[in-house]
Short mmCIF file of C-alpha atoms and ligand atoms in Angstrom, two decimals:
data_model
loop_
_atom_site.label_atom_id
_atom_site.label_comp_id
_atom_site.label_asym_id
_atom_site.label_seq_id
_atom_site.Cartn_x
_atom_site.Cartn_y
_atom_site.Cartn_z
CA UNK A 364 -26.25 7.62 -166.12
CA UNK A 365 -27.10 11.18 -164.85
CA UNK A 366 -23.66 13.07 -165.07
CA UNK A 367 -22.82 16.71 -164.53
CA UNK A 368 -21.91 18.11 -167.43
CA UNK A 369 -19.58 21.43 -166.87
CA UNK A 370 -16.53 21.77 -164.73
CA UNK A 371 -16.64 24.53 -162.06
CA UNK A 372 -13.96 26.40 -160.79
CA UNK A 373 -14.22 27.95 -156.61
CA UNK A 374 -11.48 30.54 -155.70
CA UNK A 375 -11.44 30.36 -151.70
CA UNK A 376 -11.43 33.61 -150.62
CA UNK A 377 -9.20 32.77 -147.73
CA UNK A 378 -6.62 33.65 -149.62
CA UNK A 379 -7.72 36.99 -150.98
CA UNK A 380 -6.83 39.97 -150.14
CA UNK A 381 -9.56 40.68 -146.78
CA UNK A 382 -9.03 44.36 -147.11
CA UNK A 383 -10.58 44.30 -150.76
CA UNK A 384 -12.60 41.36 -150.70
CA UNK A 385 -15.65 42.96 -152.68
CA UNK A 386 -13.19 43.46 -155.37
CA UNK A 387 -11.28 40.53 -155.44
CA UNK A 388 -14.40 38.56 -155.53
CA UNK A 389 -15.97 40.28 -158.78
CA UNK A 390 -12.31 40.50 -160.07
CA UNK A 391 -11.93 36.42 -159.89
CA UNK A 392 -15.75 36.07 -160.91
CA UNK A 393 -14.76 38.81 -164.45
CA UNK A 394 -11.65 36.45 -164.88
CA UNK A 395 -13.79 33.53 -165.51
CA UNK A 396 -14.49 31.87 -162.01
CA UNK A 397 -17.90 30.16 -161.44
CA UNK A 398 -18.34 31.01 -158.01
CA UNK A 399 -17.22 31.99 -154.79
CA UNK A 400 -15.56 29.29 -152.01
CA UNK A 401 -16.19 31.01 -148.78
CA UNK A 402 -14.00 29.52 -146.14
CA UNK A 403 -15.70 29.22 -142.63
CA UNK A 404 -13.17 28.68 -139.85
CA UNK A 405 -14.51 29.07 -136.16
CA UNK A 406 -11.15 28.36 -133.82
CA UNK A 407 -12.51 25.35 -132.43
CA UNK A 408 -13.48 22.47 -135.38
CA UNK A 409 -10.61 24.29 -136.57
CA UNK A 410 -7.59 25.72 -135.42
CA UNK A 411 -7.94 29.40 -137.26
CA UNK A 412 -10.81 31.96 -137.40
CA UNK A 413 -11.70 34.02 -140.63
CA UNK A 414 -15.20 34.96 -141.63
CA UNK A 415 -19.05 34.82 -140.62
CA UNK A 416 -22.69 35.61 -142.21
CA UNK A 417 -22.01 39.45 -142.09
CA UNK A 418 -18.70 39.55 -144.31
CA UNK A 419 -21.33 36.59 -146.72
CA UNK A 420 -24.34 39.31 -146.80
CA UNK A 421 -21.60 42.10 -147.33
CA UNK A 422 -20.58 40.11 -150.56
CA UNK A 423 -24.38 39.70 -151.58
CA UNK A 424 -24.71 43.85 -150.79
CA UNK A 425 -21.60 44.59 -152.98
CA UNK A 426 -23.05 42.90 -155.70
CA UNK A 427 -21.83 39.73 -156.54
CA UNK A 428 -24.60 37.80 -157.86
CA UNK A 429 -22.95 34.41 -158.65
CA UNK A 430 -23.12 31.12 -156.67
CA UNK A 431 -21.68 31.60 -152.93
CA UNK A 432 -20.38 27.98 -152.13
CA UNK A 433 -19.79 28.44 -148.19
CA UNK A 434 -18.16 25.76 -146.61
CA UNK A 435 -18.37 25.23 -142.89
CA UNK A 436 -15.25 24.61 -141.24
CA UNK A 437 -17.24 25.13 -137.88
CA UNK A 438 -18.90 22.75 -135.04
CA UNK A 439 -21.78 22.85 -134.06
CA UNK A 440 -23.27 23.73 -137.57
CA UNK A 441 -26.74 23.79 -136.88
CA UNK A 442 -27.27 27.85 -135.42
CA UNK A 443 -25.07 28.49 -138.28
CA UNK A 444 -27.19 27.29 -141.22
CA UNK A 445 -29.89 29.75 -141.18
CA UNK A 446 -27.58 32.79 -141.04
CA UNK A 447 -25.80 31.69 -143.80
CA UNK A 448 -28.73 31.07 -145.81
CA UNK A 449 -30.26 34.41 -145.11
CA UNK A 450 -26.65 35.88 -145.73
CA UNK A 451 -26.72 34.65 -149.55
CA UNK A 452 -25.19 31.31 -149.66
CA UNK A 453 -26.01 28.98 -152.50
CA UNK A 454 -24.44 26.25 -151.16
CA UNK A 455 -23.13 25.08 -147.91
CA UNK A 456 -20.76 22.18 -146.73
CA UNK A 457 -20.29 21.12 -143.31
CA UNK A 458 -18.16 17.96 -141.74
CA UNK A 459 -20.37 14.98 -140.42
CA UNK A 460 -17.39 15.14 -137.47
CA UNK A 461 -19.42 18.83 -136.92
CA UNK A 462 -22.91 17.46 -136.16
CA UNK A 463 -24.68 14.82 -133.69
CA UNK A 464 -27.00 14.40 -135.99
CA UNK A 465 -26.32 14.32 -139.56
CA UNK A 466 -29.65 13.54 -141.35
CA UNK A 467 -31.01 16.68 -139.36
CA UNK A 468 -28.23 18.76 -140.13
CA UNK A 469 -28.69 17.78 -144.12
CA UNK A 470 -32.53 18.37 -144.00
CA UNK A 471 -31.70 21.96 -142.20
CA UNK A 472 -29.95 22.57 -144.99
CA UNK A 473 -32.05 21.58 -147.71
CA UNK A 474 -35.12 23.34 -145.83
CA UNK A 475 -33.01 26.46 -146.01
CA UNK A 476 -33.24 25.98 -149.80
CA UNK A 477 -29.59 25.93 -150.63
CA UNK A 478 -27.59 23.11 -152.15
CA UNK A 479 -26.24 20.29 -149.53
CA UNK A 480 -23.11 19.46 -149.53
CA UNK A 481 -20.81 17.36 -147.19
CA UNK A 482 -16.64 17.74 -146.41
CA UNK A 483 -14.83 14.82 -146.12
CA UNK A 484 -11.49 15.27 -144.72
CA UNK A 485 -8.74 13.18 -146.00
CA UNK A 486 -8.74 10.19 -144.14
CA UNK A 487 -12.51 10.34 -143.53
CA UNK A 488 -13.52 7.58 -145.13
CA UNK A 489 -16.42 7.15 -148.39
CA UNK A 490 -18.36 5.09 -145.76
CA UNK A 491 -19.99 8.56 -144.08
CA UNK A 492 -22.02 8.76 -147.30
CA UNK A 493 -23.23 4.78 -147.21
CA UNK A 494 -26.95 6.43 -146.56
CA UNK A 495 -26.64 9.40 -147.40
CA UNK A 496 -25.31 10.04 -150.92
CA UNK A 497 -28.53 10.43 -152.77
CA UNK A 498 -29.44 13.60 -150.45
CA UNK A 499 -26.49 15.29 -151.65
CA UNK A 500 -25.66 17.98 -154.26
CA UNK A 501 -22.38 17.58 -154.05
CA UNK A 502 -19.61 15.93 -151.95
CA UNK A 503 -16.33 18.04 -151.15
CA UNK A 504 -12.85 16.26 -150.36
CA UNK A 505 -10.42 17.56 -148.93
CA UNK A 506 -7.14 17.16 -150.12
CA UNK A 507 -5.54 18.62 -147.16
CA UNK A 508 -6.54 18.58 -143.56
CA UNK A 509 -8.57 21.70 -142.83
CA UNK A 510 -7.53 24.98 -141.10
CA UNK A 511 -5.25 26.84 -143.93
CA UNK A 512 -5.04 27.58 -147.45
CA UNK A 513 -1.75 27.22 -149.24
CA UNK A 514 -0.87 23.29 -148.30
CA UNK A 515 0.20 20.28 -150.27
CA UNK A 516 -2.40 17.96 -152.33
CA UNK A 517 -1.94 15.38 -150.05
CA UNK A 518 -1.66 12.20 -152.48
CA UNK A 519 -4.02 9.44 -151.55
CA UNK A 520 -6.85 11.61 -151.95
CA UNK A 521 -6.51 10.58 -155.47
CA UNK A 522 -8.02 7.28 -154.78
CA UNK A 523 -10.13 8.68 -153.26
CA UNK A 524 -11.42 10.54 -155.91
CA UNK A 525 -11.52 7.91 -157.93
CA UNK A 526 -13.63 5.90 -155.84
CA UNK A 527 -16.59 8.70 -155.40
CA UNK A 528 -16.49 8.95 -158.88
CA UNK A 529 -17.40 5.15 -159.47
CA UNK A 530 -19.93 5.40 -156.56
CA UNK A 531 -21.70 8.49 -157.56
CA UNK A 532 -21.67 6.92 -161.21
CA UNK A 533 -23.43 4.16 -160.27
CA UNK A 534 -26.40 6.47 -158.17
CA UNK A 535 -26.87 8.01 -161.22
CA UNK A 536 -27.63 11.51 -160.08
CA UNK A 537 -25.55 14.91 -160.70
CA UNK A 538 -23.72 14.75 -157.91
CA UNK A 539 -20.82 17.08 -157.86
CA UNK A 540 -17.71 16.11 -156.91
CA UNK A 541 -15.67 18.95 -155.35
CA UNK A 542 -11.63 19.00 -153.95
CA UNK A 543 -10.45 21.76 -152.05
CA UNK A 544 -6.56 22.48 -150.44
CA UNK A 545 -3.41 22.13 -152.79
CA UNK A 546 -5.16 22.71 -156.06
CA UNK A 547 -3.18 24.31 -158.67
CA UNK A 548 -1.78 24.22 -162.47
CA UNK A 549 0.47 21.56 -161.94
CA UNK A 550 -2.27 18.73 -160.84
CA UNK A 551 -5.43 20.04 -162.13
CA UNK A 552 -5.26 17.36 -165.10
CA UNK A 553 -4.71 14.43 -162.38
CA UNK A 554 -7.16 15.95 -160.29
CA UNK A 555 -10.35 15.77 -163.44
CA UNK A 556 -8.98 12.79 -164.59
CA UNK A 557 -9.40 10.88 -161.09
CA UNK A 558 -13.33 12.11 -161.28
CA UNK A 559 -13.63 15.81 -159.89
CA UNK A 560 -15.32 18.16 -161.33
CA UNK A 561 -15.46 21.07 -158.89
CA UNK A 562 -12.31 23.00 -158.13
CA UNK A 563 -11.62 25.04 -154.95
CA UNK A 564 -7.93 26.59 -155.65
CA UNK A 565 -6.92 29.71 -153.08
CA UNK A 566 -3.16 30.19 -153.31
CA UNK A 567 -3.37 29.02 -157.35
CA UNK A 568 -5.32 32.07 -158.27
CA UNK A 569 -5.43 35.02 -155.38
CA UNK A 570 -1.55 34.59 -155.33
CA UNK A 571 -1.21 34.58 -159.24
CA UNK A 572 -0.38 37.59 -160.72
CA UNK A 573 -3.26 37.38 -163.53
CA UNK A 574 -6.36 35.76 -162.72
CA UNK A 575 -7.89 35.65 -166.02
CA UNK A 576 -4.71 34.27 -167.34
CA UNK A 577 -4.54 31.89 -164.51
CA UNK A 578 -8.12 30.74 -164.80
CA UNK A 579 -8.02 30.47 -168.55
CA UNK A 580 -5.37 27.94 -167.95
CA UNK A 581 -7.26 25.98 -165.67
CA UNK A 582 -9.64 25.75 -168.33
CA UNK A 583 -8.06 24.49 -170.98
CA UNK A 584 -5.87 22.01 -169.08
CA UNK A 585 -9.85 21.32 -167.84
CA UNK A 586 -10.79 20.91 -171.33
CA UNK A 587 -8.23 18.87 -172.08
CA UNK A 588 -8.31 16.45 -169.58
CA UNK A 589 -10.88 13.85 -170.96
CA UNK A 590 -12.55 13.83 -167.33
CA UNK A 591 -16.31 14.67 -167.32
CA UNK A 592 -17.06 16.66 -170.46
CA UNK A 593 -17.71 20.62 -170.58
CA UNK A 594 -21.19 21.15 -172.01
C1 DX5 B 585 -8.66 24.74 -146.27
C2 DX5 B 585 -9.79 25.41 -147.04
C3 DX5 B 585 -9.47 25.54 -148.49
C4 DX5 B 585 -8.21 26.27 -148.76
C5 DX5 B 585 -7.87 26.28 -150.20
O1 DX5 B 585 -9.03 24.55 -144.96
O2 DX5 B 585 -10.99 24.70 -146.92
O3 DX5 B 585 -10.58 26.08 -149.20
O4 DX5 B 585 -8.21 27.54 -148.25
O5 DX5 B 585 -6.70 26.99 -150.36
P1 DX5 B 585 -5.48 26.48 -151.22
O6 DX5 B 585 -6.00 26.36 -152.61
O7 DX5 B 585 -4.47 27.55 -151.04
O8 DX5 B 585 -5.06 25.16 -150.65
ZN1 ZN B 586 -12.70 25.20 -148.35
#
């Protein structure tokens, strides 16, 4: 069984400070963060509007060299894919409910030479992925419906978690399995032990008053979770 190894941990820059974000970026990155979850909202797939390419590229031009994980919170995706890709990102998620045409939107991606990724929301179900899991890098569920940071884990996504876990498992490739909205200290250890090993958390960390402090807890309750093993 192919399994990732490491846990990674995504501060969403939506809820950074805007004014700063070149610093708040290499300040969560120095406190221990893996990379960056860049929050694409577009007013329409979405009800709120925060960043594009440009403010991506400005990151890559400020220097921040890790892993920019953008997820697309944005229909139609397709115009958008090359920008971003140009603009730095490492990896991009979009919503099937975003595209016409999903296997073309997924080869776009992969042709752009960054890591695929789809975003389930919460009661999308697993069945999206029937033919399309072994394409994927990674899968992202949300865990609250998209639009804002700062909102309740909402609870069946556990299962839900569970349940990509067994079916990525059984595929045998290193699949990452990513949950973004209501992450924090308090259901972390639920969280890995359901199956995730990819952590988007906004509020938890950009509205903490330490970050390394805050991320070095995440690890260890990470570490101590018996989910999928740090290497
Ligand atoms: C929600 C975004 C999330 C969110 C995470 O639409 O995709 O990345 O901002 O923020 P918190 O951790 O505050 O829920
Ligand atoms: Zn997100």
């Amino acid at each position: 069984m192919a399994e990732v190894k490491d846990y990674l941990i995504a501060p969403s820059i939506l809820a950074a400070d805007f004014a700063r974000l070149g610093a708040e970026a290499e300040a969560v990155l120095a406190a221990g963060a893996d990379m960056i979850h860049f929050d694409v909202m577009d007013n329409h797939y979405v009800p709120n509007l925060s960043v594009g390419p440009s403010v991506c590229a400005a990151l890559r031009r400020y220097g921040i060299a890790a892993d920019i994980d953008v997820h697309l919170m944005a229909s139609p995706v397709d115009r958008l894919i090359p920008e971003f890709a140009e603009a730095g990102a490492r990896w991009i998620s979009f919503h099937p409910e975003a595209t016409l045409h999903l296997d073309r939107t997924l080869q776009l991606v992969r042709d752009q030479g960054c890591r695929c990724a789809l975003a389930l929301n919460p009661a999308t179900p697993l069945t999206v992925l029937d033919h399309v899991l072994d394409q994927l890098d990674m899968v992202l569920l949300m865990s609250v419906n998209p639009g804002f940071g700062g909102q309740s884990f909402i609870p069946y996504v556990f299962d839900k978690i569970r349940l990509l876990r067994s079916r990525i498992d059984a595929l045998g490739k290193p699949i990452r399995l990513q949950v973004d909205g209501g992450v924090h200290l308090g259901n972390m250890e639920a969280i890995a032990r359901a199956g995730a090993d990819t952590f988007v958390a906004g509020s938890a960390i950009f509205k903490s008053d330490d970050y390394t402090e805050t991320i070095s807890k995440m690890r260890n309750i990470l570490a101590a979770s018996g989910g999928a093993p740090p290497e």
